[in-house]
PDB file of C-alpha atoms in Angstrom:
ATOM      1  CA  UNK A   1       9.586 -30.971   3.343  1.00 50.00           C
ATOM      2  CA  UNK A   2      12.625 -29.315   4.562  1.00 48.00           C
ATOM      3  CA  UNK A   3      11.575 -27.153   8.454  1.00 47.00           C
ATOM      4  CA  UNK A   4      14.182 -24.480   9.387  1.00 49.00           C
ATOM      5  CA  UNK A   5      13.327 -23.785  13.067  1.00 43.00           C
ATOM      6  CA  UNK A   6      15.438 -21.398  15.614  1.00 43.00           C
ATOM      7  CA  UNK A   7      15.672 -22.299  19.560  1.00 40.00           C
ATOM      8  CA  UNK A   8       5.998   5.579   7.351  1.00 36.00           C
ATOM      9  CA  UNK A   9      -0.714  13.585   6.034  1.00 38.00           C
ATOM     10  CA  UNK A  10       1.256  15.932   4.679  1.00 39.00           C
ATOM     11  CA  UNK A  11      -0.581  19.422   4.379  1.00 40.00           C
ATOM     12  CA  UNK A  12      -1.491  20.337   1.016  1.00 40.00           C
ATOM     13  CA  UNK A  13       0.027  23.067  -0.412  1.00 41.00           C
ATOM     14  CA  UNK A  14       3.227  23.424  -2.207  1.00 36.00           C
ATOM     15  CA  UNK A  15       3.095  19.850  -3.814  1.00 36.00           C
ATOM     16  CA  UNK A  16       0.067  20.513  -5.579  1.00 34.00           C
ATOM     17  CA  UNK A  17      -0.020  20.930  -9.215  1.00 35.00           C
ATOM     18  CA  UNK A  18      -2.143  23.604 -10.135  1.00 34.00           C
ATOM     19  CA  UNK A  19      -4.769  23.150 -12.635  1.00 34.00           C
ATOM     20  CA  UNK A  20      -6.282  25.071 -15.480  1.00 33.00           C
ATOM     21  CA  UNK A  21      -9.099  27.352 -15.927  1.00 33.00           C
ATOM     22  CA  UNK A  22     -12.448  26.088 -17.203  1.00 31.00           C
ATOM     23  CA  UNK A  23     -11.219  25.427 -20.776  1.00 34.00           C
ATOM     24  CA  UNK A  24     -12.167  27.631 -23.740  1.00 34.00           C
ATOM     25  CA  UNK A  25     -13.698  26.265 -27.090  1.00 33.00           C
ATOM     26  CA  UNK A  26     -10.336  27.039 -29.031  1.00 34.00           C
ATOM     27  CA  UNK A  27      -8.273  25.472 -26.031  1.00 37.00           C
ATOM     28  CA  UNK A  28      -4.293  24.426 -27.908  1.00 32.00           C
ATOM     29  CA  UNK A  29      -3.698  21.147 -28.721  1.00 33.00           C
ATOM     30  CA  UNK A  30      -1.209  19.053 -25.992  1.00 37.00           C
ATOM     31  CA  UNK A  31      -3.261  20.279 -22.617  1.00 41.00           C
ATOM     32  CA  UNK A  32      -4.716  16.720 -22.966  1.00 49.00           C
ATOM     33  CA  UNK A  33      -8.076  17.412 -22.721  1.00 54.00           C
ATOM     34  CA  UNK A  34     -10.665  14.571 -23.210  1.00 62.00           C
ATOM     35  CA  UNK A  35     -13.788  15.255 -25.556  1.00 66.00           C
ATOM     36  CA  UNK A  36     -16.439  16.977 -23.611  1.00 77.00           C
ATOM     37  CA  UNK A  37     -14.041  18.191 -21.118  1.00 91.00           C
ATOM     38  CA  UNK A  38     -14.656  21.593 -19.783  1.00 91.00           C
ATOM     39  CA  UNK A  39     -11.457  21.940 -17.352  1.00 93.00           C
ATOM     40  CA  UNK A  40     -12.084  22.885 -13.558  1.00 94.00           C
ATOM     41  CA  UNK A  41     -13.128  25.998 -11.989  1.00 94.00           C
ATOM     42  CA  UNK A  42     -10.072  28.389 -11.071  1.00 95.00           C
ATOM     43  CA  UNK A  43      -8.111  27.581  -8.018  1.00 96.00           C
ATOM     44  CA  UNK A  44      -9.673  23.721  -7.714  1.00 97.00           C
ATOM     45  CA  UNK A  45      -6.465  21.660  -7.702  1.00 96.00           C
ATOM     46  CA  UNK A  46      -6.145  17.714  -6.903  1.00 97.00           C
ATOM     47  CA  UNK A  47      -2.992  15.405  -6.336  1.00 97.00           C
ATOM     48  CA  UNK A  48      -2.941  11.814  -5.571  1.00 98.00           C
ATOM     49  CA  UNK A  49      -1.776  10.256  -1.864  1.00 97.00           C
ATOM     50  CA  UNK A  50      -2.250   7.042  -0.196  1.00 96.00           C
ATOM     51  CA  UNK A  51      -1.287   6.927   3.636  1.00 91.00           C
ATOM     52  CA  UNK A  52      -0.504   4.391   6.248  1.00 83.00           C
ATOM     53  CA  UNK A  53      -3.932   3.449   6.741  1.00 83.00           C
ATOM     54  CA  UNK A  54      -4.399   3.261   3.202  1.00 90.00           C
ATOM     55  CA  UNK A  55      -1.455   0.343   2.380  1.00 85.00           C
ATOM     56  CA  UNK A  56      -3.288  -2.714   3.795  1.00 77.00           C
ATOM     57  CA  UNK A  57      -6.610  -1.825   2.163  1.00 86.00           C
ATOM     58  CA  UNK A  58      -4.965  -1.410  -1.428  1.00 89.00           C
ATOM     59  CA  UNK A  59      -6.465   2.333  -1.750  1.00 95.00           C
ATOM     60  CA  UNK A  60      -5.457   5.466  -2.607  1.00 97.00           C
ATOM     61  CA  UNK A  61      -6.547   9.014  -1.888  1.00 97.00           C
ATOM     62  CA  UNK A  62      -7.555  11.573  -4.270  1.00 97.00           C
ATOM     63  CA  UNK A  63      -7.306  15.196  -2.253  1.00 97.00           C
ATOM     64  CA  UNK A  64      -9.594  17.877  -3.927  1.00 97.00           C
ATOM     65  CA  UNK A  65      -9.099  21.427  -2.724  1.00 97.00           C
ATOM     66  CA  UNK A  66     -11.454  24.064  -3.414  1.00 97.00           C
ATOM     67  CA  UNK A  67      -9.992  27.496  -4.082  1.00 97.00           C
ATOM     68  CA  UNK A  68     -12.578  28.682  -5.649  1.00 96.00           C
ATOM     69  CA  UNK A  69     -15.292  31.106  -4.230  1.00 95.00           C
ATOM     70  CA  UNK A  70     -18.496  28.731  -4.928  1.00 96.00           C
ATOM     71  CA  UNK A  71     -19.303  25.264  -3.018  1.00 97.00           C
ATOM     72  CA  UNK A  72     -18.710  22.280  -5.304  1.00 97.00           C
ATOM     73  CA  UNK A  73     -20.266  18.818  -5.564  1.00 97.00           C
ATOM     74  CA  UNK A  74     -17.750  15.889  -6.610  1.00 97.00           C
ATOM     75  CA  UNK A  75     -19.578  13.174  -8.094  1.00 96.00           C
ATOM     76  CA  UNK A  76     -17.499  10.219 -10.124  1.00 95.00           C
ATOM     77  CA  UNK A  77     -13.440   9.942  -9.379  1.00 97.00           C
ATOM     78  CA  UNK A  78     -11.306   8.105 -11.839  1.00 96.00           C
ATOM     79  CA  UNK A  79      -7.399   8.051 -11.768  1.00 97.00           C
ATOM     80  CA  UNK A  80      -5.644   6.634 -15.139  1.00 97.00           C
ATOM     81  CA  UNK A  81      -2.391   5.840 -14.684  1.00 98.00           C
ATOM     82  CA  UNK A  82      -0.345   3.337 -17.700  1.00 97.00           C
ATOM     83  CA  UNK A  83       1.419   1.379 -14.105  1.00 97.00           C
ATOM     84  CA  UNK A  84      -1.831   0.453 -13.535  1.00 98.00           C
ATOM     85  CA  UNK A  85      -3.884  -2.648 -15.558  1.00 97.00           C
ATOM     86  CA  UNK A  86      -7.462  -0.359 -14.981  1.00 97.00           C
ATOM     87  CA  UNK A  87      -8.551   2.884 -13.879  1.00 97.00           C
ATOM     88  CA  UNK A  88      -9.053   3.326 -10.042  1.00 97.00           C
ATOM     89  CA  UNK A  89     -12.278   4.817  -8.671  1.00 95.00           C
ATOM     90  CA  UNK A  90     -14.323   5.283  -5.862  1.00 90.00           C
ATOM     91  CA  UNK A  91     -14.897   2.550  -3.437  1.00 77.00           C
ATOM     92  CA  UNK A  92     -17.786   4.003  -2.557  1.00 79.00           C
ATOM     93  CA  UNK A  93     -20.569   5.228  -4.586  1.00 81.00           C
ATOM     94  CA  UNK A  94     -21.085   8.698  -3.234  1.00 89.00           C
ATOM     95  CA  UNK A  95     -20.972  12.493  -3.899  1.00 94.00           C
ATOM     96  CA  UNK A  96     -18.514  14.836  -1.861  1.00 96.00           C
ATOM     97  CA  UNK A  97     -19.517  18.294  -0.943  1.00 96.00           C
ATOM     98  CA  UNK A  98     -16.520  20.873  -0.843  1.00 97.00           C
ATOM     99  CA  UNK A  99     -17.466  24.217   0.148  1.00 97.00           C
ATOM    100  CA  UNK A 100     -14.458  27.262  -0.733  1.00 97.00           C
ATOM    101  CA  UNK A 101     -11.080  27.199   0.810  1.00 97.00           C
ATOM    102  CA  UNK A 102     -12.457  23.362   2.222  1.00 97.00           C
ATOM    103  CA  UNK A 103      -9.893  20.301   1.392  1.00 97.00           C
ATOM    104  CA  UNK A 104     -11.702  17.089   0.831  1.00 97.00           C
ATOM    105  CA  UNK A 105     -10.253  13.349   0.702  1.00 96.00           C
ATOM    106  CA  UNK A 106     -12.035  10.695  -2.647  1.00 96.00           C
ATOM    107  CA  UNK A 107     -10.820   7.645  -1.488  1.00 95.00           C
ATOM    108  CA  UNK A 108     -10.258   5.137  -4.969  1.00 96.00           C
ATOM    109  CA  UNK A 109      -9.606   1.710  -5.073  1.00 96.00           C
ATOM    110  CA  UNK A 110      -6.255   0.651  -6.654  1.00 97.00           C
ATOM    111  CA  UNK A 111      -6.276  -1.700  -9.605  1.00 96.00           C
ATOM    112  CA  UNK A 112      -3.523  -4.324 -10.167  1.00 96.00           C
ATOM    113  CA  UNK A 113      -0.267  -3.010 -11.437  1.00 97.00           C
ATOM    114  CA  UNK A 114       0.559  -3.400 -15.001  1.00 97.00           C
ATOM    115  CA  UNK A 115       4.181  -4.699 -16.008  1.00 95.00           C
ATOM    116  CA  UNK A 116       5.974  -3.521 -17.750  1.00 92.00           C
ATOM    117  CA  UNK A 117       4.699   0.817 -18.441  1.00 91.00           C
ATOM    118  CA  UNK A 118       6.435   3.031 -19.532  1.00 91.00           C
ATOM    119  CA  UNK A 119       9.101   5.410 -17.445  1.00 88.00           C
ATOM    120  CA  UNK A 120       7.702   8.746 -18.025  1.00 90.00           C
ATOM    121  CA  UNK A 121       4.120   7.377 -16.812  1.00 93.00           C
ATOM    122  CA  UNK A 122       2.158  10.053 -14.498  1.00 95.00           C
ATOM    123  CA  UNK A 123      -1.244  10.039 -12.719  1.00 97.00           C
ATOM    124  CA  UNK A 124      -4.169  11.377 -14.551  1.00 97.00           C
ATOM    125  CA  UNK A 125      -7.468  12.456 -12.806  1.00 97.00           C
ATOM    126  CA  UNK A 126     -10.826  12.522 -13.859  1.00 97.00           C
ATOM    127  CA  UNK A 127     -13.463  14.249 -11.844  1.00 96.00           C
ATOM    128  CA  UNK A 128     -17.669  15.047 -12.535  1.00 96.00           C
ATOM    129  CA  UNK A 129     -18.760  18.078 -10.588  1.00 97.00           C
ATOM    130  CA  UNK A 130     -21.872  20.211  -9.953  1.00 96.00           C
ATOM    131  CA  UNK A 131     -21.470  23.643  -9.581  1.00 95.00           C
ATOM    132  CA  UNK A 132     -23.619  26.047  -7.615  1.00 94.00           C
ATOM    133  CA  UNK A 133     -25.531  26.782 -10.376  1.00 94.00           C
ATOM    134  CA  UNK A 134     -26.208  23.344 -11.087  1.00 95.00           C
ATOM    135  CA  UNK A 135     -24.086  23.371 -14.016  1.00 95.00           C
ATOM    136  CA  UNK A 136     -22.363  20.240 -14.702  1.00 96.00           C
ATOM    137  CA  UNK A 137     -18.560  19.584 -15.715  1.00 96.00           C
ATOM    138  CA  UNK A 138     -15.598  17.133 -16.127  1.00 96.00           C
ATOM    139  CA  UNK A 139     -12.674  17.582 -16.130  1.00 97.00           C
ATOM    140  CA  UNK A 140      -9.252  15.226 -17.147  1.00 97.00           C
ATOM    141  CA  UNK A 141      -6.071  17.018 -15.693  1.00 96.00           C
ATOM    142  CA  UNK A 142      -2.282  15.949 -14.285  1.00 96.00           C
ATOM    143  CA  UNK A 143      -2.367  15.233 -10.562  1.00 96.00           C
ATOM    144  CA  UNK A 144       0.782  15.643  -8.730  1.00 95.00           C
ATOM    145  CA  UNK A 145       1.840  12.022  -6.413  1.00 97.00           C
ATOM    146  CA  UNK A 146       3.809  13.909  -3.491  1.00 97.00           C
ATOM    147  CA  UNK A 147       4.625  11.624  -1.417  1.00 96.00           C
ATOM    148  CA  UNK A 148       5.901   9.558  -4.613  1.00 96.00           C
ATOM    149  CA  UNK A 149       3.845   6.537  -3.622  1.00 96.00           C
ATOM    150  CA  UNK A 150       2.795   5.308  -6.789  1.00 97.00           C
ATOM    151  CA  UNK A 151       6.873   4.549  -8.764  1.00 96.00           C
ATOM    152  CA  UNK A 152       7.842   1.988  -5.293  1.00 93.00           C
ATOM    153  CA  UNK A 153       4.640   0.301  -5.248  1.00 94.00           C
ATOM    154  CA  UNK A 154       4.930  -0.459  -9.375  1.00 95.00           C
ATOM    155  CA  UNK A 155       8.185  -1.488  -8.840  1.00 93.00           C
ATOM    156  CA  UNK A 156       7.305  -3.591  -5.748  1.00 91.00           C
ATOM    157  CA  UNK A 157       4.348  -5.584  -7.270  1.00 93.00           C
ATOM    158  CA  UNK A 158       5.931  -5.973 -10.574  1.00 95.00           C
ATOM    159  CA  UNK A 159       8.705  -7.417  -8.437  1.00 94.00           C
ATOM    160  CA  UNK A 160       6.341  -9.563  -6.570  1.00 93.00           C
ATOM    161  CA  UNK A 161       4.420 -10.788  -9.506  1.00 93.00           C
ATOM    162  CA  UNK A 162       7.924 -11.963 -10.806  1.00 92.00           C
ATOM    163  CA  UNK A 163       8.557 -13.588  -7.592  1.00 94.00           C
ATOM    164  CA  UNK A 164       5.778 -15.477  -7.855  1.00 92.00           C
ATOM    165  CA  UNK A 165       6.484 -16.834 -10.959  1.00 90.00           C
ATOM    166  CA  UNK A 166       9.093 -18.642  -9.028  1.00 90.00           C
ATOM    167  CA  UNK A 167       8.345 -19.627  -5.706  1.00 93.00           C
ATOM    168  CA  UNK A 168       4.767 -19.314  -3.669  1.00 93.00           C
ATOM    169  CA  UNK A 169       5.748 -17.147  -0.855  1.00 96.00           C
ATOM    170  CA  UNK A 170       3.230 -17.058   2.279  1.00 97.00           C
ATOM    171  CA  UNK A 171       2.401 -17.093   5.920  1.00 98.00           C
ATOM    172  CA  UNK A 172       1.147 -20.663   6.766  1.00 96.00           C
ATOM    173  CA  UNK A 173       0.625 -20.508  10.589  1.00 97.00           C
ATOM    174  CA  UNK A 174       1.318 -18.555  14.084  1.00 98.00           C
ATOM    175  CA  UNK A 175       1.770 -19.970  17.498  1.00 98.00           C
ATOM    176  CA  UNK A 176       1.646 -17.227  20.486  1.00 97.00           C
ATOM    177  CA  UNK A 177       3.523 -17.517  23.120  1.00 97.00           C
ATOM    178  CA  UNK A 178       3.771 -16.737  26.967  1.00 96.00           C
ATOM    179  CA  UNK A 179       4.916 -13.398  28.013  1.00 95.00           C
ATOM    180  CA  UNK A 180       8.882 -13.689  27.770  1.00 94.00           C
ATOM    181  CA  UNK A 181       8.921 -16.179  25.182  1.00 97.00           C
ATOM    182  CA  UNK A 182       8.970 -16.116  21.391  1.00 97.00           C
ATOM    183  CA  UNK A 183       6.158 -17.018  19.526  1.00 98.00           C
ATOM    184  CA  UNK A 184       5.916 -18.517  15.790  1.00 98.00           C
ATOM    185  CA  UNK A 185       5.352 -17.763  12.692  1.00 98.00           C
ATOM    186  CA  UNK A 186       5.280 -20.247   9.712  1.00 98.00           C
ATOM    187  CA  UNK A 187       6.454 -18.617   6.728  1.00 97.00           C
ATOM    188  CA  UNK A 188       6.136 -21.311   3.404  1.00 96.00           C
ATOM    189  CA  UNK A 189       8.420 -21.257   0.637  1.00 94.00           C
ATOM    190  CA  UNK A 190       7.349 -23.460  -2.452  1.00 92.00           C
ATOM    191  CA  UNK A 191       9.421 -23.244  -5.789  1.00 90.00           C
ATOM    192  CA  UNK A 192       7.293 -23.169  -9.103  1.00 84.00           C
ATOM    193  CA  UNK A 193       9.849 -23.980 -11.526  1.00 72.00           C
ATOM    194  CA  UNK A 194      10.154 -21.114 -12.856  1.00 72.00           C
ATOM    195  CA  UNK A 195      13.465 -18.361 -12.611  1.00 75.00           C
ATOM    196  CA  UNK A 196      16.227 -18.119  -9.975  1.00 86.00           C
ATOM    197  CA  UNK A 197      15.355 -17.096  -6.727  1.00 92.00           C
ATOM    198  CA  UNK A 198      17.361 -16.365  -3.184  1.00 93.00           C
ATOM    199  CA  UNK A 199      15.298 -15.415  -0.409  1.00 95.00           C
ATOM    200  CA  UNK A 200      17.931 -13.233   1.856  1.00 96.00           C
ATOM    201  CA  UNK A 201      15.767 -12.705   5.233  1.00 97.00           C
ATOM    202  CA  UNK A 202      12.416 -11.534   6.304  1.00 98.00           C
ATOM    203  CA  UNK A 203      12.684  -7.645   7.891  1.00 98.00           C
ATOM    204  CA  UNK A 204      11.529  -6.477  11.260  1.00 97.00           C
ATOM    205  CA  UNK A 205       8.090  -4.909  11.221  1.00 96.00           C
ATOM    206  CA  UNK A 206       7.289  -1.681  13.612  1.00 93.00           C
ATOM    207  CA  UNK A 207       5.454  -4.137  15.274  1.00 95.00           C
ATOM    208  CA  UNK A 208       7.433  -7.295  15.190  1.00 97.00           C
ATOM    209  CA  UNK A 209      11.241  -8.236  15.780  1.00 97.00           C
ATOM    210  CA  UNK A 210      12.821 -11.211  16.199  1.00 98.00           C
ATOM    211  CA  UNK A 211      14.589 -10.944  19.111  1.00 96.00           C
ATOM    212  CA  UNK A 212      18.246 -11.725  19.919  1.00 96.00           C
ATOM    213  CA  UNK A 213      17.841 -13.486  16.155  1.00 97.00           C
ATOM    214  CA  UNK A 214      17.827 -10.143  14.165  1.00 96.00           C
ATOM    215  CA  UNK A 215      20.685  -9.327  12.192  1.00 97.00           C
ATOM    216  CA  UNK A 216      20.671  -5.768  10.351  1.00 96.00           C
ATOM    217  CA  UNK A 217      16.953  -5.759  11.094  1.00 96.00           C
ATOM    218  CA  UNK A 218      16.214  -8.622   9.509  1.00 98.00           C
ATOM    219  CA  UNK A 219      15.803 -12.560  10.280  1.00 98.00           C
ATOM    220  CA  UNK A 220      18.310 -14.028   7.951  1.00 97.00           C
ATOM    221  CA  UNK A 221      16.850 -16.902   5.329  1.00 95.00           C
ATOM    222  CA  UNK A 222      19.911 -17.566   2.906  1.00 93.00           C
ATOM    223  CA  UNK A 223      17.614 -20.184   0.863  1.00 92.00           C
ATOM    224  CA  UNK A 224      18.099 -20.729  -2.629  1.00 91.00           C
ATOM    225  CA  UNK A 225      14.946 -21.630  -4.682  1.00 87.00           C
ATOM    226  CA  UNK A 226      16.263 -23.111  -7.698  1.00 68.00           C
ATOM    227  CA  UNK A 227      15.037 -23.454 -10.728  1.00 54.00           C
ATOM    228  CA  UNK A 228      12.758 -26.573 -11.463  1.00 51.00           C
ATOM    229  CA  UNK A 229      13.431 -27.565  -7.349  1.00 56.00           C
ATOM    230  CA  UNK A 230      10.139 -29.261  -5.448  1.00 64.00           C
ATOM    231  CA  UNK A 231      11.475 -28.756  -2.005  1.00 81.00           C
ATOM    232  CA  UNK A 232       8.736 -27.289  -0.075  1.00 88.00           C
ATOM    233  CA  UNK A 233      10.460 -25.181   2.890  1.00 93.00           C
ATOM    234  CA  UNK A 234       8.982 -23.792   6.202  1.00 95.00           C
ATOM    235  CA  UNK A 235      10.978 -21.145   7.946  1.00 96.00           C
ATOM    236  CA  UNK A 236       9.679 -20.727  11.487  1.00 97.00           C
ATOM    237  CA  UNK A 237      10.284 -17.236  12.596  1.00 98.00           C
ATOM    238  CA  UNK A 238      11.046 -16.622  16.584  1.00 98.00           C
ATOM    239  CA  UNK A 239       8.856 -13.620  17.133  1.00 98.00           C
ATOM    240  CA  UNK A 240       8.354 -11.014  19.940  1.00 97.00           C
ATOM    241  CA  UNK A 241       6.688  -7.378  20.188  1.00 96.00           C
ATOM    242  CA  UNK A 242       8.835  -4.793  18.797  1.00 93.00           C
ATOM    243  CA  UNK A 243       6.771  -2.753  21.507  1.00 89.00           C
ATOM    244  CA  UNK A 244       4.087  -2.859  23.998  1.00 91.00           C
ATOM    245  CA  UNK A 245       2.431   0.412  24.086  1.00 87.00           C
ATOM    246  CA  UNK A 246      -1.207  -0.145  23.934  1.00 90.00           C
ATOM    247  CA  UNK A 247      -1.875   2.070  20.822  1.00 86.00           C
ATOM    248  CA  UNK A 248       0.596   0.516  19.004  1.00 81.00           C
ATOM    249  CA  UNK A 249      -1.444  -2.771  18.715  1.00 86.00           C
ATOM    250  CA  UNK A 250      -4.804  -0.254  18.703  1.00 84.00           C
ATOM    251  CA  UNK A 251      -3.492   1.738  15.694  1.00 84.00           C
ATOM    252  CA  UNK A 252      -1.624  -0.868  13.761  1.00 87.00           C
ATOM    253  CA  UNK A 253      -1.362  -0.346  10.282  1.00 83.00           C
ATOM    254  CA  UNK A 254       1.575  -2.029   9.148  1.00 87.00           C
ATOM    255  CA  UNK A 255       2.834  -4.119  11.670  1.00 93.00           C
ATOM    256  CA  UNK A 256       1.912  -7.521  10.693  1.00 94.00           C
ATOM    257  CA  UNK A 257       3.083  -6.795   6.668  1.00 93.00           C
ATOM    258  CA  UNK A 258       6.515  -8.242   6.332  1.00 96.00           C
ATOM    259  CA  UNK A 259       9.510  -7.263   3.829  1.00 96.00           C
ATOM    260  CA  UNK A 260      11.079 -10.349   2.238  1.00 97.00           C
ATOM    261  CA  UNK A 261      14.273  -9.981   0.941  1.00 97.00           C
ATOM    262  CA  UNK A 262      15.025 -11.466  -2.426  1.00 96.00           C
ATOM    263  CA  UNK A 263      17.382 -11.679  -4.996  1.00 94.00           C
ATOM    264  CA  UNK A 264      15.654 -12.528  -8.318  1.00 92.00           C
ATOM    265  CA  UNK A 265      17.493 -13.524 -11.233  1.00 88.00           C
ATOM    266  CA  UNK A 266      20.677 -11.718  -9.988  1.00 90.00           C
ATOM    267  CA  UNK A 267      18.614  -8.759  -9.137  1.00 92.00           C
ATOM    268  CA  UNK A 268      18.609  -7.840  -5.045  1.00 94.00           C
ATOM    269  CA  UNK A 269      15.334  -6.144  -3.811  1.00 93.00           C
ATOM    270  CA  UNK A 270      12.022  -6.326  -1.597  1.00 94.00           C
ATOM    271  CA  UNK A 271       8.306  -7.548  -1.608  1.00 94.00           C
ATOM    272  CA  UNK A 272       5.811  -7.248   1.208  1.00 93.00           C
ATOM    273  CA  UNK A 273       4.380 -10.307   2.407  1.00 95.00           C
ATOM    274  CA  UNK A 274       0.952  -9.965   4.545  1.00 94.00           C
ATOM    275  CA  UNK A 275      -0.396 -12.605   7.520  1.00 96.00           C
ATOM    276  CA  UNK A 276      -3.650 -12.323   6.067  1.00 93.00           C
ATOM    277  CA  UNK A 277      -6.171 -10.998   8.420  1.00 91.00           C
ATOM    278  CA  UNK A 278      -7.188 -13.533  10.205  1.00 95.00           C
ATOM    279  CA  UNK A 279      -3.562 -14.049  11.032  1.00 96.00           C
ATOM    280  CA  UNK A 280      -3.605 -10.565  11.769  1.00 95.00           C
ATOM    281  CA  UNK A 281      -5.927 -10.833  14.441  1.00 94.00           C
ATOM    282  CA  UNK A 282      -4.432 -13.452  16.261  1.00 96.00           C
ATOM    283  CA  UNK A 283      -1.049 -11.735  15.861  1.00 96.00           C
ATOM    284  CA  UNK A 284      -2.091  -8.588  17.843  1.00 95.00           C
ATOM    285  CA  UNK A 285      -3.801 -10.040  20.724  1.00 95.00           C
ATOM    286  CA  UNK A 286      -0.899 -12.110  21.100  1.00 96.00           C
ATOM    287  CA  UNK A 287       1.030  -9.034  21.612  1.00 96.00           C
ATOM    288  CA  UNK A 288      -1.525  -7.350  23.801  1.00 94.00           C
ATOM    289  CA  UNK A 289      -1.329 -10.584  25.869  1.00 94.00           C
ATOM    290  CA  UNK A 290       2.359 -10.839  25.615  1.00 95.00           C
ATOM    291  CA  UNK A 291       2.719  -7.313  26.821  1.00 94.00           C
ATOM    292  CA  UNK A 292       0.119  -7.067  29.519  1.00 91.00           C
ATOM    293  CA  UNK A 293      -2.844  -4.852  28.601  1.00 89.00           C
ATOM    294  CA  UNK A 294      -4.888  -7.600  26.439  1.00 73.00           C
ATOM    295  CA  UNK A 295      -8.031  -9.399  28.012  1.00 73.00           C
ATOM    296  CA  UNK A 296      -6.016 -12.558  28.203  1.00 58.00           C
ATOM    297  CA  UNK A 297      -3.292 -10.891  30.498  1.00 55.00           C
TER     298      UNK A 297
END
C-alpha cells in the first residue's frame, strides 16, 4: 500500500411552465397525454427543484401551485424522466392539501441515473388529485427544472459510475484534531482494472479547507490509476474548518461532500465523494470542538 501523508428557494413564478386546461375528449395528438388523462384544472402549474437540503438525501422537490379558485387534494406524485433508470415518487405515502393561490412542496425520491439518455430528455410529471367536488383526475404534463438541477447531476453520476469502473474511490477514516491543528482524513484510492484514470485533487468544501495546503481551492492528488494497476493508495488530507460560526456546523448541508477531480480516459471533470454519515458526525463535532462552541470545548 502506497500512504501519501502531508506535515449553492427560488420563488415560483416566471420559471414555471404553465399547464393545460382539463383536456377535452377530441384533445390533438402530440400534447402527450397518457390514456385516462384528464389534464389539470386551469392555473395549477408544477416544475421540478431539489435544494441544498435536498442533495445529501438524494430527493427532489415537486412544487405544485394552485391558481385555481377551488382547494385541491394531491394524492400520488410520479416524475418520468429517460436520465433516470425508474420513475421517482413520493417518499412518503401521503396526500397534500393545496387550497387557491397556496404553493405546496411533494418531496420524491430520486432513482439511479440511467447512462447513456438521450439529449433532448425533459422531466415529465404525473399527479392524482381530488377536486372539491370529489371528482377525481390525473394528469401527465411537462414540468419546467429551473434551477437546471437535473442535466449536472446526470452528467455527474454517469461520470461517477464510469469512475468506478476504474478505481474504488472512498473516505476510509478521520482523525480530529486539537484546536490549531489539522486533523485527518483518509481518502482510499483502489484501481479496478478497468479504464484510465488521474485523480487531480480533492476541492475545498464550504465547510472544510485544507489549510496552507490548498492550491486553487483544491488539495492537489496528481495520482495516476492505471489500467490493470493493484496499488492500493491512501491520501491523508490535512483538514481544518473553513469556518467556525456555530450555524454553519448546525445547518450543514454540504460541507462534508467532497469534489474529486478526475480526468477519465482523457476527459477532465468532477464527482462528489461523501464521508458517509457516520463520518459525518464525527466530522462536525470536530469542528464545533476545534472552533470553540462544541460540548467538548
Amino acid at each position: 500500500m502506497r500512504t501519501l501523508s502531508t506535515g449553492r428557494r427560488r420563488p415560483f413564478g416566471a420559471a414555471f411552465v404553465a399547464l393545460v386546461a382539463l383536456a377535452a375528449a377530441g384533445c390533438s395528438a402530440g400534447t402527450g397525454a397518457e390514456p385516462g388523462d384528464t389534464g389539470l384544472p386551469d392555473g395549477v402549474e408544477v416544475e421540478i427543484v431539489q435544494l441544498r437540503a435536498d442533495v445529501s438525501t438524494r430527493t427532489a422537490q415537486v412544487s405544485v401551485h394552485n391558481g385555481s379558485d377551488e382547494t385541491l387534494v394531491i394524492g400520488d406524485v410520479r416524475v418520468s424522466d429517460p436520465r433516470f433508470a425508474d420513475d421517482a415518487t413520493r417518499d412518503v405515502a401521503r396526500e397534500s392539501r393545496v387550497a387557491p393561490g397556496v404553493t405546496v412542496n411533494v418531496r420524491v425520491q430520486l432513482p439511479e441515473v440511467a447512462c447513456p439518455a438521450p439529449d433532448d430528455a425533459e422531466p415529465r410529471v404525473t399527479l392524482a388529485f381530488t377536486r372539491e367536488d370529489g371528482a377525481t383526475g390525473k394528469a401527465t404534463v411537462p414540468a419546467a427544472d429551473p434551477l437546471g438541477f437535473i442535466a449536472p447531476l446526470h452528467e455527474r453520476e454517469c461520470r461517477a459510475q464510469s469512475v468506478a469502473d476504474a478505481a474504488t474511490i472512498a473516505f476510509e477514516h478521520f482523525t480530529p484534531s486539537p484546536a490549531g491543528a489539522p486533523a485527518r482524513l483518509d481518502l482510499a484510492i483502489e484501481p479496478t482494472g478497468a479504464g484510465s484514470l488521474a485523480i487531480e485533487g480533492v476541492q475545498e468544501t464550504n465547510l472544510i479547507s485544507f489549510g496552507t495546503a490548498t492550491v486553487d481551492g483544491a488539495y492537489p492528488v496528481g495520482l495516476d490509476v492505471s489500467t490493470g494497476g493493484s496499488d492500493r493508495t491512501v491520501i491523508s488530507l490535512p483538514i481544518v474548518p473553513f469556518r467556525c460560526d456555530p450555524h454553519a456546523v448546525q445547518e450543514d448541508k454540504r460541507g462534508t461532500i467532497f469534489d474529486v477531480r478526475v480526468v477519465l480516459d482523457g476527459e477532465p471533470g468532477e464527482i462528489e465523494v461523501f464521508v458517509g454519515e457516520d463520518m459525518r458526525g464525527k466530522i462536525l463535532s470536530w469542528v464545533a470542538d476545534w472552533c470553540g462552541f462544541g460540548p467538548g470545548a
